[in-house]
Coordinates of C-alpha atoms in Angstrom, one line a residue:
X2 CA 4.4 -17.4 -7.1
X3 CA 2.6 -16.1 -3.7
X4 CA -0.7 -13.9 -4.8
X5 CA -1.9 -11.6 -2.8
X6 CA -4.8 -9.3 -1.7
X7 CA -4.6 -6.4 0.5
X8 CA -7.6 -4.8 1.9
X9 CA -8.0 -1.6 4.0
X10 CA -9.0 -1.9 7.7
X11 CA -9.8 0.8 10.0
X12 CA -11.0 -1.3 13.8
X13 CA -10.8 -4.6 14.8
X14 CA -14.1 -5.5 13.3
X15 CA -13.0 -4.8 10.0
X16 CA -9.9 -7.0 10.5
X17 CA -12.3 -9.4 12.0
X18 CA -14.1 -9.6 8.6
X19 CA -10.9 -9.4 6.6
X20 CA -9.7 -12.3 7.5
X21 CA -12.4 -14.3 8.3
X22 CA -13.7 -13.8 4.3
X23 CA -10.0 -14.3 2.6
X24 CA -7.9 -11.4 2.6
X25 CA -4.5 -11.8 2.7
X26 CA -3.3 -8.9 4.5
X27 CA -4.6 -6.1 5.8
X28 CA -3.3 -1.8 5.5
X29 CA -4.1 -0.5 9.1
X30 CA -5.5 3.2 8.5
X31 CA -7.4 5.9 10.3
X32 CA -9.0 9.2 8.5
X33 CA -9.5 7.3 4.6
X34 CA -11.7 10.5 4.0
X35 CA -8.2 12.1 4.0
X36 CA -6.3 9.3 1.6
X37 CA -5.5 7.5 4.8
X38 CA -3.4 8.6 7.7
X39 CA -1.7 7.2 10.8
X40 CA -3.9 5.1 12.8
X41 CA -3.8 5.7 16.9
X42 CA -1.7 3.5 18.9
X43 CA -4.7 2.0 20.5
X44 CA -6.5 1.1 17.1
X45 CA -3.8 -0.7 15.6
X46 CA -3.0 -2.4 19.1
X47 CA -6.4 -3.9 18.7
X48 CA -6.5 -4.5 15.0
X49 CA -3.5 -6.4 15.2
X50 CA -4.8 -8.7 18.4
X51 CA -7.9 -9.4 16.6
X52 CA -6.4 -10.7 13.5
X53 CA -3.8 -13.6 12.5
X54 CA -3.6 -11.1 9.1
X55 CA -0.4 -9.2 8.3
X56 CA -0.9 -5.8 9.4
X57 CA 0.7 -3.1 7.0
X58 CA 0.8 0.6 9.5
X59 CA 0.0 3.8 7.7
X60 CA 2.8 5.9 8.2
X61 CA 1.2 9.3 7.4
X62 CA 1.1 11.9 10.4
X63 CA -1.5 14.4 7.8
X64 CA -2.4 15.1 4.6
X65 CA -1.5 18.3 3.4
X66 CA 0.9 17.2 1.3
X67 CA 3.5 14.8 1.1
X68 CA 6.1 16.9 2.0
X69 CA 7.4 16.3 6.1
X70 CA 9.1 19.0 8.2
X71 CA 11.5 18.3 11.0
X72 CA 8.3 17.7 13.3
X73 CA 6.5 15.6 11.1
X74 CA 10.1 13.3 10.9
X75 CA 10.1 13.0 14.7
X76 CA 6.4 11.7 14.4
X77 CA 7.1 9.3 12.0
X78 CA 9.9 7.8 13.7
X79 CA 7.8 7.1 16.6
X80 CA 5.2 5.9 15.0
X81 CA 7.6 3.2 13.4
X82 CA 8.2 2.6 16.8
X83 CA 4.6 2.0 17.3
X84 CA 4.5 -0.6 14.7
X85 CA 7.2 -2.8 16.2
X86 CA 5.5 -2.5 19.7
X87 CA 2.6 -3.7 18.7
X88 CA 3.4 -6.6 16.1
X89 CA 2.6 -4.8 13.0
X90 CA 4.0 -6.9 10.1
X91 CA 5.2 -3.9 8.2
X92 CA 4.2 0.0 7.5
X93 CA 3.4 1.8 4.8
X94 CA 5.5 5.3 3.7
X95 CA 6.0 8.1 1.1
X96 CA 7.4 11.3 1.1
X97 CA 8.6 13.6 -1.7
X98 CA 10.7 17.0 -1.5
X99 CA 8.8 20.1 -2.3
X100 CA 10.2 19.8 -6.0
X101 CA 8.4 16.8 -6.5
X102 CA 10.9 14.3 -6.3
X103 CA 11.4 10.9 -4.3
X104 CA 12.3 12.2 -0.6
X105 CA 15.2 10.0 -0.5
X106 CA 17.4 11.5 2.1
X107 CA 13.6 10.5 4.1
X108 CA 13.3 7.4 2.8
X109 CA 16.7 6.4 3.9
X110 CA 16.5 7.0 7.3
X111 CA 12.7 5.5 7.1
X112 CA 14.7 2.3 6.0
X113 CA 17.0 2.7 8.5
X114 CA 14.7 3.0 11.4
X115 CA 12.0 0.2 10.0
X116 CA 14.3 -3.0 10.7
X117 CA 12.8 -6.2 9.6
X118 CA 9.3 -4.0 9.1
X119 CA 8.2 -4.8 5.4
X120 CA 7.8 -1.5 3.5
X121 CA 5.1 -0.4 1.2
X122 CA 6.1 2.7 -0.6
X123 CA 2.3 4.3 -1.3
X124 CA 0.6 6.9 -4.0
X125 CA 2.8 9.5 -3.0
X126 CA 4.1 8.4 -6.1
X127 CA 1.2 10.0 -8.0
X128 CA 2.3 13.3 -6.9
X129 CA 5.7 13.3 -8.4
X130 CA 6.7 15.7 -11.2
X131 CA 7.8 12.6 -12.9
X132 CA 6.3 9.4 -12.3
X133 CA 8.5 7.3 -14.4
X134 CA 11.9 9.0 -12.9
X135 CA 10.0 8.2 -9.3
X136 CA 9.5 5.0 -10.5
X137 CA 13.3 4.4 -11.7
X138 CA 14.7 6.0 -7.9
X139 CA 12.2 3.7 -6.3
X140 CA 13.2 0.6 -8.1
X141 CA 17.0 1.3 -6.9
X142 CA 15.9 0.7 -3.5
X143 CA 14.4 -2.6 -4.7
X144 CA 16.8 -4.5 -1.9
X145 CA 14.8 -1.8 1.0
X146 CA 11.1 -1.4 -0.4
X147 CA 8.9 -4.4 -0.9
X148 CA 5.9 -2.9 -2.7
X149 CA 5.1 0.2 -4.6
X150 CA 1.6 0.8 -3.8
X151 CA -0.1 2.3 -7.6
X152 CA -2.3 2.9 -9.6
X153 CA 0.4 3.8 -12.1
X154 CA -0.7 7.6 -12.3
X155 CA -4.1 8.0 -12.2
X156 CA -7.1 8.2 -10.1
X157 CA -8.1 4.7 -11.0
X158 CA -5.4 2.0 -11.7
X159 CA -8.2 1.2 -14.9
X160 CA -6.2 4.2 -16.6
X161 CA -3.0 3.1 -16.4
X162 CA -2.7 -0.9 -17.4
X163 CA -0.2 -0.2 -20.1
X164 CA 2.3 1.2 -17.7
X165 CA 1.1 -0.8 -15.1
X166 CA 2.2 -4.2 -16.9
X167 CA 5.6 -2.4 -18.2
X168 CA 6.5 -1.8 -14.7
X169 CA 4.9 -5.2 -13.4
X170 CA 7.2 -6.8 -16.2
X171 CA 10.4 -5.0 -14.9
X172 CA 10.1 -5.7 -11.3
X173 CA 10.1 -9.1 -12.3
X174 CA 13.4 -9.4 -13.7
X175 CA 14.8 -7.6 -10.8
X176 CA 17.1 -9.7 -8.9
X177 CA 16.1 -8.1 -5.7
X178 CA 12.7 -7.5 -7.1
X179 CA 9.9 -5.8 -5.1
X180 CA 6.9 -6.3 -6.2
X181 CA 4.1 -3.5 -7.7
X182 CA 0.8 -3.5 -5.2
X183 CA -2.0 -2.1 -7.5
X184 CA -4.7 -0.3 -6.2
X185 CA -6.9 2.1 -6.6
X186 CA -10.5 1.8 -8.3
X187 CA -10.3 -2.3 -8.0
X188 CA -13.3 -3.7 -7.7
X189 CA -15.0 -7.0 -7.8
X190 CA -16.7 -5.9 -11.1
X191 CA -13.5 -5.3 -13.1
X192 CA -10.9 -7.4 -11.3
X193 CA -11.3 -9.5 -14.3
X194 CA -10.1 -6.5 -16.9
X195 CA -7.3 -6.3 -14.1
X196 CA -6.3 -9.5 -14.6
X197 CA -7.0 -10.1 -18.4
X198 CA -4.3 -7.0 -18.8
X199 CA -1.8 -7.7 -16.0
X200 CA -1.7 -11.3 -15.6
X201 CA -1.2 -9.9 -11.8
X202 CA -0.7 -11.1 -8.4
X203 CA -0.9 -8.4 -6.3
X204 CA -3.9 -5.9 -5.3
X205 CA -4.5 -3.3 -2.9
X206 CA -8.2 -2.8 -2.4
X207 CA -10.2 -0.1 -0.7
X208 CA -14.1 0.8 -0.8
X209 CA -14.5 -1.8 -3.7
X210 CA -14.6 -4.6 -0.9
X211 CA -17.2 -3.0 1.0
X212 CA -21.0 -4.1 0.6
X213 CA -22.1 -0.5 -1.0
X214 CA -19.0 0.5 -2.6
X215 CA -17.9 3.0 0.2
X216 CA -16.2 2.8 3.8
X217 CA -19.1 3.0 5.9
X218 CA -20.5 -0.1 5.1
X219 CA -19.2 -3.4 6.1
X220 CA -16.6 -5.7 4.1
X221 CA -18.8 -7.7 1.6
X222 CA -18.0 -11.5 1.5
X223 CA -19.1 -12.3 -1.6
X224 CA -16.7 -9.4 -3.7
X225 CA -13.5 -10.6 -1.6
X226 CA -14.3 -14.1 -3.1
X227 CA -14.9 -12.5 -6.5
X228 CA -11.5 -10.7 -6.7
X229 CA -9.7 -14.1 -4.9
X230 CA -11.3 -15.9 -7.6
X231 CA -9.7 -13.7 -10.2
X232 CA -5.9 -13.6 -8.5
X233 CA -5.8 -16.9 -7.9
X234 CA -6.8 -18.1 -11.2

């Protein structure tokens, strides 16, 4: 079973340090004070020549909402585009209708439009009226969407283990499974509560890789080799 760990990246020094201290793959953003929006085509034209990591493109033209107009769509599309240019390995997308629900008229076209672009479906999951119906439309694309990015409903993943491991559980009997990318609030301090819950292999990690616990400090080698330690094991 391939493990995985995902780390956030915003330049080419950052993917620089990603790979170079064990990440597995890297999610390309720009703006993570705002949650994480689209990066510009000349950062991720850099970030992905620095780096022999799988790049994963924000697709996420603002964040007022998850909710896209006309406009918005168009953006998107070319920003897909973008990814493919430049050699991303795949993007990462959400969108929900102003009722809450999984944008799926959206998400089609997105899937149509990606190609052989991997897709992480992200926390706009967190936003839906009902997280467990959002869930249950996500998993039906299970042949399209190769990660749901979660913390299962909460602000920190921490919160959420027991529907965390039920949903872990179910994508794994799914023939076309995709798998469930946990993230938010992972550090190298509890990646070992993580793991002694979920019996995981993937995670998605943010500010807890960086030396002071926040994104304007460097990548710390020492917690990417703690919360390697953990997966792997």
């Amino acid at each position: 079973m391939n493990k995985m760990l995902e780390v956030i990246v915003q330049n080419a020094e950052d993917a620089k340090r990603a790979e170079a201290y064990g990440a597995d793959r890297m999610e390309v953003v720009s703006a993570i004070s705002e949650g994480g929006l689209t990066p510009s085509y000349g950062a991720i034209s850099e970030i992905v020549k620095s780096s022999k990591l799988e790049a994963m493109m924000m697709i996420r033209p603002h964040s007022f909402s998850f909710v896209y107009g006309d406009a918005d769509i168009r953006a998107m599309k070319r920003d897909i585009e973008v990814a493919k240019e430049v050699g991303a390995a795949g993007i990462v997308f959400g969108a929900l209708t102003k009722e809450g629900k999984i944008d799926t008229a959206l998400l089609e076209q997105v899937i149509k439009w990606k190609g052989q672009l991997k897709l992480t479906f992200h926390r706009a999951l967190e936003d839906a009226s009902d997280i467990e119906e959002a869930y249950q439309v996500l998993r039906s694309y299970g042949r399209d969407i190769d990660q749901i990015l979660t913390s299962g409903g909460t602000d920190s993943a921490l919160d959420s283990l027991p529907r965390l491991k039920r949903w872990i559980e179910d994508s794994r009997k799914m023939p076309d499974s995709f798998q469930i990318l946990v993230g938010s609030g992972v550090t190298s301090t509890n990646i070992a509560e993580f793991q002694e819950a979920l019996h995981h292999t993937d995670y998605h990690v943010g500010s807890g890789a960086r030396a002071e616990g926040h994104f304007a400090s460097q990548l710390d080698s020492q917690k990417l080799a703690i919360l390697k330690e953990h997966i792997l094991n």
